[in-house]
mmCIF file of C-alpha atoms in Angstrom:
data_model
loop_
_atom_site.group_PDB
_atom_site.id
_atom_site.type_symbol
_atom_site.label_atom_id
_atom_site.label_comp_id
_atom_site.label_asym_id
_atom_site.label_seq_id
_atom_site.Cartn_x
_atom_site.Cartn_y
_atom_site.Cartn_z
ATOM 1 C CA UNK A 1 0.000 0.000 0.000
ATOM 2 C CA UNK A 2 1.260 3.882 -0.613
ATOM 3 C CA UNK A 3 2.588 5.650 2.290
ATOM 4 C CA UNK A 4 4.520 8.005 3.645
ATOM 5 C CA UNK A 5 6.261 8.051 6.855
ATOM 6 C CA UNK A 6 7.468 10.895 8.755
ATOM 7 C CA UNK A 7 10.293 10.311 11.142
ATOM 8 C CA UNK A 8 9.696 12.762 13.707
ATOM 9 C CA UNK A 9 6.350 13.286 15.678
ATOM 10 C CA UNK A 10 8.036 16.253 16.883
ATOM 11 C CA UNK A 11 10.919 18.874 16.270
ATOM 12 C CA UNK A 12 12.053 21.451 19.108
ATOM 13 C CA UNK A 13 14.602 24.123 17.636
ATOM 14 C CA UNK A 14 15.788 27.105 19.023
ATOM 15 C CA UNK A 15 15.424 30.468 16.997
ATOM 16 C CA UNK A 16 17.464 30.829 14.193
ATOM 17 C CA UNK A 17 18.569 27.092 14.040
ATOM 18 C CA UNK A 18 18.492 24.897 11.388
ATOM 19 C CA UNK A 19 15.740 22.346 11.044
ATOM 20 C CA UNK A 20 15.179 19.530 8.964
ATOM 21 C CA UNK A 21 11.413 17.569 8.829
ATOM 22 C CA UNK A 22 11.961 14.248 7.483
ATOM 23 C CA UNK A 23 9.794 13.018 4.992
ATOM 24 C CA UNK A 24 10.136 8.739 3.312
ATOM 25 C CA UNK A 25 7.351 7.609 0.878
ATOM 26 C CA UNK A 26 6.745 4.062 -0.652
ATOM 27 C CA UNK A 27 8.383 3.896 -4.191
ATOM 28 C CA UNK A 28 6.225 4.563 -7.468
ATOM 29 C CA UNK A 29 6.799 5.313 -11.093
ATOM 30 C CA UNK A 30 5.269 8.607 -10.697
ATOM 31 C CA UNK A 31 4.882 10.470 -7.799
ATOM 32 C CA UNK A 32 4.253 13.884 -6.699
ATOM 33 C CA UNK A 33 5.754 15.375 -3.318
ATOM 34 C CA UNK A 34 4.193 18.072 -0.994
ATOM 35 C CA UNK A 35 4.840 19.773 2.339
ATOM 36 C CA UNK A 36 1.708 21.553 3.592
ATOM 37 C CA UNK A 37 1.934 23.018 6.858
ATOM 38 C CA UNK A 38 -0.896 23.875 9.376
ATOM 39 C CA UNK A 39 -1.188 26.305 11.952
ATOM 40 C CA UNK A 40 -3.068 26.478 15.022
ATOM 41 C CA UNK A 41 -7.245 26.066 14.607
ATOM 42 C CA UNK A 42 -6.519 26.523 10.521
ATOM 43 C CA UNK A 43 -6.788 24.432 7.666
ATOM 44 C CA UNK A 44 -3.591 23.574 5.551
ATOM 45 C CA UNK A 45 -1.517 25.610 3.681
ATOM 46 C CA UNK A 46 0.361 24.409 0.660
ATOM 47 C CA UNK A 47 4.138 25.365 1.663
ATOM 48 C CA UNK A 48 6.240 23.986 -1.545
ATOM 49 C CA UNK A 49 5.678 21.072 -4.373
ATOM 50 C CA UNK A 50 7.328 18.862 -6.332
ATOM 51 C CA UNK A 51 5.643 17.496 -9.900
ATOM 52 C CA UNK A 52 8.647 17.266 -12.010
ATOM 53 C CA UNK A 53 11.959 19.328 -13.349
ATOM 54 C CA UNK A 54 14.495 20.496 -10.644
ATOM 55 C CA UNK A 55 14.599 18.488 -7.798
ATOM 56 C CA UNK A 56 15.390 20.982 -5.338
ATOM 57 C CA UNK A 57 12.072 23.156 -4.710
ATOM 58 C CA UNK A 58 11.726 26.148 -2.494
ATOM 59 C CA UNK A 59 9.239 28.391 -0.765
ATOM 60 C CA UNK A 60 8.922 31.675 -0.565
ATOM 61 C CA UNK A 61 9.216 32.051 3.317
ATOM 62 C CA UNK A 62 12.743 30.130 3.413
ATOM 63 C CA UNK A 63 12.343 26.352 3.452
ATOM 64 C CA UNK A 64 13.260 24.534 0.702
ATOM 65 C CA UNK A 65 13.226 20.640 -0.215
ATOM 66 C CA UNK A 66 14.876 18.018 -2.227
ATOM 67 C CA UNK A 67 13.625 15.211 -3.800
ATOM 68 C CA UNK A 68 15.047 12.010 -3.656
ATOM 69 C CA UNK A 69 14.390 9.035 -5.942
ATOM 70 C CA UNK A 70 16.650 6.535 -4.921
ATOM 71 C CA UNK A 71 15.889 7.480 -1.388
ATOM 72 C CA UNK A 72 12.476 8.277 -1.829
ATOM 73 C CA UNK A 73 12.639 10.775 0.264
ATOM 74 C CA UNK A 74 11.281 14.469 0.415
ATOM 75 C CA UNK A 75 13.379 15.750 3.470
ATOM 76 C CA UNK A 76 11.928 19.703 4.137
ATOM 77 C CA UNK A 77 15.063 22.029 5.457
ATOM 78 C CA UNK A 78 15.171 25.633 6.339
ATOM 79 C CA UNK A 79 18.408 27.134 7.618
ATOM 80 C CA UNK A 80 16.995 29.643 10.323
ATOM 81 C CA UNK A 81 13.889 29.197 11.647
ATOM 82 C CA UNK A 82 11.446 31.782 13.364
ATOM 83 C CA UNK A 83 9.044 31.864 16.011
ATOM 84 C CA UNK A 84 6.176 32.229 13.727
ATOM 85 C CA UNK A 85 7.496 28.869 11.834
ATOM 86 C CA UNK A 86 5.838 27.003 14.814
ATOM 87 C CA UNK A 87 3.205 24.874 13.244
ATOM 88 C CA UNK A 88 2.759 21.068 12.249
ATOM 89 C CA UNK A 89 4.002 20.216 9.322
ATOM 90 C CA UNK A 90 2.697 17.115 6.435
ATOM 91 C CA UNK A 91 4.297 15.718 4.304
ATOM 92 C CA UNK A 92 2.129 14.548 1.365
ATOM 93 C CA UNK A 93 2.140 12.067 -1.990
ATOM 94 C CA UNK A 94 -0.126 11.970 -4.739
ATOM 95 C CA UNK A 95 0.063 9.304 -7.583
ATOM 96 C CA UNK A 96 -1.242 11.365 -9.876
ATOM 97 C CA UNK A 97 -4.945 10.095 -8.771
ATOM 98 C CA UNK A 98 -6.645 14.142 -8.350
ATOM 99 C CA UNK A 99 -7.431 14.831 -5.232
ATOM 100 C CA UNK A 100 -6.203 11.942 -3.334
ATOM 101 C CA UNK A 101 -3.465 12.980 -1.287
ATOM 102 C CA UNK A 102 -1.613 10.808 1.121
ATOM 103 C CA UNK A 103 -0.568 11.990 4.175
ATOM 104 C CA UNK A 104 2.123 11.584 6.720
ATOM 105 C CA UNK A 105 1.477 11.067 10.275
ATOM 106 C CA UNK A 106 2.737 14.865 10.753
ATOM 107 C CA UNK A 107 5.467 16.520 12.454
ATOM 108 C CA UNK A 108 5.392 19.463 15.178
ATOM 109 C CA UNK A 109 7.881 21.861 14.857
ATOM 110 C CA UNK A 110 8.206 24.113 18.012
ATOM 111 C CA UNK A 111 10.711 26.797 17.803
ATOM 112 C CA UNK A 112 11.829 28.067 21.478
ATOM 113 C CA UNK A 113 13.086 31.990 21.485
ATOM 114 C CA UNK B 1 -11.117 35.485 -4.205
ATOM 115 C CA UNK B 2 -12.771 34.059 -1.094
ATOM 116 C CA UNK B 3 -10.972 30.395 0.581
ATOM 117 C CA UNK B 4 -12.893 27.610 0.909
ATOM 118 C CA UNK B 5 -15.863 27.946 3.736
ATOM 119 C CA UNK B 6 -16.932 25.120 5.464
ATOM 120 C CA UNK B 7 -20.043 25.329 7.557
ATOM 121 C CA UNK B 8 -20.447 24.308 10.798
ATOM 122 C CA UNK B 9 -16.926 25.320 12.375
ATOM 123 C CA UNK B 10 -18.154 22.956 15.154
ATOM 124 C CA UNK B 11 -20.923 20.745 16.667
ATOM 125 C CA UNK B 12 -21.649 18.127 19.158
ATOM 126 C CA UNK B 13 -23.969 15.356 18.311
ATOM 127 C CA UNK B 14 -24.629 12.389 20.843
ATOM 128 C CA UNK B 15 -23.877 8.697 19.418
ATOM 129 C CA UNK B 16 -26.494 7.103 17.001
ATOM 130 C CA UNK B 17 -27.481 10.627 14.991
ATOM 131 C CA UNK B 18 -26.641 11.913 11.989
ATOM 132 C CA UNK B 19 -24.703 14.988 10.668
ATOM 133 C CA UNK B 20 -24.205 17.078 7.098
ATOM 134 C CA UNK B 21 -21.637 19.387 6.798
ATOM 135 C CA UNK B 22 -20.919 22.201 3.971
ATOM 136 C CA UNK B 23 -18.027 23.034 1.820
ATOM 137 C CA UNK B 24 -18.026 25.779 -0.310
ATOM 138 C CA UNK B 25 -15.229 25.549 -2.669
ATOM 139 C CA UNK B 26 -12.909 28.711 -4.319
ATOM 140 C CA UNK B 27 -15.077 30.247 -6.965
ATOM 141 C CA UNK B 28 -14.488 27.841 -10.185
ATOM 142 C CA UNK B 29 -12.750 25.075 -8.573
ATOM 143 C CA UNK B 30 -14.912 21.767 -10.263
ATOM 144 C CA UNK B 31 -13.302 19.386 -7.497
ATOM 145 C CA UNK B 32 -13.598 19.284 -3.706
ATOM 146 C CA UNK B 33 -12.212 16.638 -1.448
ATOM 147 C CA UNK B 34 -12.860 15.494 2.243
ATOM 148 C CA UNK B 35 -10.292 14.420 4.823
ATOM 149 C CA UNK B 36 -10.542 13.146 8.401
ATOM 150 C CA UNK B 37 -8.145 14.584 10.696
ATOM 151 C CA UNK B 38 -8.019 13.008 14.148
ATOM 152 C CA UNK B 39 -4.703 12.363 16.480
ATOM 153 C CA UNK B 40 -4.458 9.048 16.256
ATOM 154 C CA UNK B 41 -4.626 8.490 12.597
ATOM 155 C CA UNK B 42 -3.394 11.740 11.268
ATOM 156 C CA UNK B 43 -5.358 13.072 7.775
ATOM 157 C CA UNK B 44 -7.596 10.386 5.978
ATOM 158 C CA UNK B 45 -9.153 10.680 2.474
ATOM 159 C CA UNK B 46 -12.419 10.353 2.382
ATOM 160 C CA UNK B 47 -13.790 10.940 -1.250
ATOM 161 C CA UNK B 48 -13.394 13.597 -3.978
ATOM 162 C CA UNK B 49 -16.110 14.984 -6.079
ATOM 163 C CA UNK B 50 -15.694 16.428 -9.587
ATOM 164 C CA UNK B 51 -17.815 17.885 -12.038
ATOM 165 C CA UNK B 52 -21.069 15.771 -9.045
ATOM 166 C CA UNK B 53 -19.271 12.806 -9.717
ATOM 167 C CA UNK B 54 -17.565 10.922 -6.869
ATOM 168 C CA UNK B 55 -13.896 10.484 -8.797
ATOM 169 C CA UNK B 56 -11.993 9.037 -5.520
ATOM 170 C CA UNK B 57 -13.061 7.215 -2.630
ATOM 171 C CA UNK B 58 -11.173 6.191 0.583
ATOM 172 C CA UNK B 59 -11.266 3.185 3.230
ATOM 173 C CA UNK B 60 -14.423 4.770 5.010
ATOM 174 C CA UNK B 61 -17.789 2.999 5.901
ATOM 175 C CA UNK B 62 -20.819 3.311 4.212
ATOM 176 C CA UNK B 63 -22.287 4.954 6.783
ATOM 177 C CA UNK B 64 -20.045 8.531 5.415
ATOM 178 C CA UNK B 65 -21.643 9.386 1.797
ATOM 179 C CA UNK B 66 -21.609 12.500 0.101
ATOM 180 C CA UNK B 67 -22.408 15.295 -2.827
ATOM 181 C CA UNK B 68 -21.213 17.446 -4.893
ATOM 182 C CA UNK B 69 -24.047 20.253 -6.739
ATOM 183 C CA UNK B 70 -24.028 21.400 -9.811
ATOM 184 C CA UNK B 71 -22.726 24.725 -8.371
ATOM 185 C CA UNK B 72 -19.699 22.570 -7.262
ATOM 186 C CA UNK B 73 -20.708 23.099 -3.368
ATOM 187 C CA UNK B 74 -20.137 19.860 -1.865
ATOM 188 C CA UNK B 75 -21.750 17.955 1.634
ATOM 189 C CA UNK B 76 -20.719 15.290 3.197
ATOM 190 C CA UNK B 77 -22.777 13.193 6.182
ATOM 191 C CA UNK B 78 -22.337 11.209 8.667
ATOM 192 C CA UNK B 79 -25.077 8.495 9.563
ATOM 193 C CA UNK B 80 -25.227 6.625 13.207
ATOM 194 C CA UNK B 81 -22.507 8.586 14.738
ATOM 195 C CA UNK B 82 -19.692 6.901 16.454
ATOM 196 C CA UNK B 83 -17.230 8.477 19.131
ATOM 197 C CA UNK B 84 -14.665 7.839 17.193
ATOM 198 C CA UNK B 85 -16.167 9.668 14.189
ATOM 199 C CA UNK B 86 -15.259 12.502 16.601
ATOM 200 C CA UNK B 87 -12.770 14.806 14.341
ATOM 201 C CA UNK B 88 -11.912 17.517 12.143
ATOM 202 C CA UNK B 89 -13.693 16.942 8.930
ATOM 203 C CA UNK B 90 -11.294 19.120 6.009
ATOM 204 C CA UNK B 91 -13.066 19.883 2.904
ATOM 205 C CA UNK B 92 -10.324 20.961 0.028
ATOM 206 C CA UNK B 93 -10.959 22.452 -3.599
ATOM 207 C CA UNK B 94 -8.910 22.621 -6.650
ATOM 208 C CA UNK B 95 -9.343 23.998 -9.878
ATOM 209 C CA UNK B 96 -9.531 20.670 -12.194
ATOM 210 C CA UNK B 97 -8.299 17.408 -13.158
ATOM 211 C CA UNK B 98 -4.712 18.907 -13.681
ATOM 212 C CA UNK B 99 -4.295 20.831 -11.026
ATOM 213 C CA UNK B 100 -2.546 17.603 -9.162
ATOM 214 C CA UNK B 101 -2.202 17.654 -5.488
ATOM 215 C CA UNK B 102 -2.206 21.564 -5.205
ATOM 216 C CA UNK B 103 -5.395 21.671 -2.900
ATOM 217 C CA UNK B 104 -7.057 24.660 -0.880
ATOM 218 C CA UNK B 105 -7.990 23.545 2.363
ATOM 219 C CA UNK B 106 -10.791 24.887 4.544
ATOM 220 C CA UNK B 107 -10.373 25.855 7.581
ATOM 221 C CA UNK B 108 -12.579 22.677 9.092
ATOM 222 C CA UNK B 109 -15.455 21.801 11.076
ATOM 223 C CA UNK B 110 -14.827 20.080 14.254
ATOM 224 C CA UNK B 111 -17.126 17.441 15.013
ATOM 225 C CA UNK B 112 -16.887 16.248 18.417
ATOM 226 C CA UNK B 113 -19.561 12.621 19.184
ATOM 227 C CA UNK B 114 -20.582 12.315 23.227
#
């Protein structure tokens, strides 16, 4: 079955750290990788994607992530984090089946001043 | 260009009823999709409707159905409540069949099952 797996339940980083959220999913053909991130009584917010091209992809708020075939991973980085980048983050994999996404179990990122 | 609204933010409803909740999707997004969001199992896929047609379904009972009108608005119910139905129900548009995986979420409606 298609999965993804996110190592870490949670993440505490001191301000202006660097932080990596690790991201695995189950090998396919064709996949497509996401990191949405959700804050506090919201919905989720689309943070980056990957469909195809480049495999490094980048937000505009600073994080960035790289996709890895022969890993299969979709590891998100940022090199200094903020207070306001406290949130829980998802990683996500669609195989190409609309709006189907599958999600990882989610990981809390708490950054301490 | 208004988000996606769903309608109730929250309710309580005892075990054995039923509930309907409301998505209204971006203007001119054809496709909206449900998740379940609890703690223990993280976000779920429940179905996706495009165009009224149910494209996508996930590993739900029966007993969660839903709609989609011809004004793309989309409900989804719940019959014999459970507690563990107890969740956040996300409703999520997009604009159309190639739009893959870049979804607008709402911001939920918390269902919580006594």
């Amino acid at each position: 079955a298609q999965s993804v797996t996110q190592l870490d339940s949670q993440v505490p980083v001191f301000e202006e750290a660097p932080v990596e959220l690790r991201c695995n999913y189950s090998s396919s053909v064709s996949v497509y990788l996401f990191w949405y991130v959700q804050y506090p009584n919201q919905g989720l917010q689309l943070l980056l994607k990957y469909l195809s091209g480049s495999t490094l992809v980048k937000s505009i708020n600073g994080f960035e992530a790289e996709f890895n075939k022969s890993q299969t991973s979709f590891h998100l980085r940022k090199p200094s984090v903020h207070i306001s980048d406290t949130a829980e983050y998802f990683c996500a994999v669609t195989y190409n089946q609309g709006g189907k996404l599958i999600f990882g179990q989610g990981t809390e990122l708490s950054v301490k001043p | 260009k208004a988000g996606v609204t769903q309608t109730p933010r929250y309710l309580i409803k005892t075990r054995g009823q039923q509930v309907t909740l409301s998505c209204s999707p971006i203007s001119g997004h054809r496709s909206v999709s449900w998740y379940q969001q609890t703690p223990g199992q993280g976000l779920q896929f429940l179905f996706e409707y495009f165009s009224e047609t149910q494209r996508n379904k996930g590993n739900f009972p029966g007993r969660f159905s839903g709609r989609q009108f011809s004004n793309s608005r989309s409900e989804m119910n719940v019959s014999t409540l459970e507690l563990g139905d107890s969740a956040l129900y996300l409703c999520a548009s997009s604009s159309g069949r190639l739009a893959v995986g870049e979804l607008f979420f709402g911001e939920g409606s918390r269902l919580t099952v006594l």
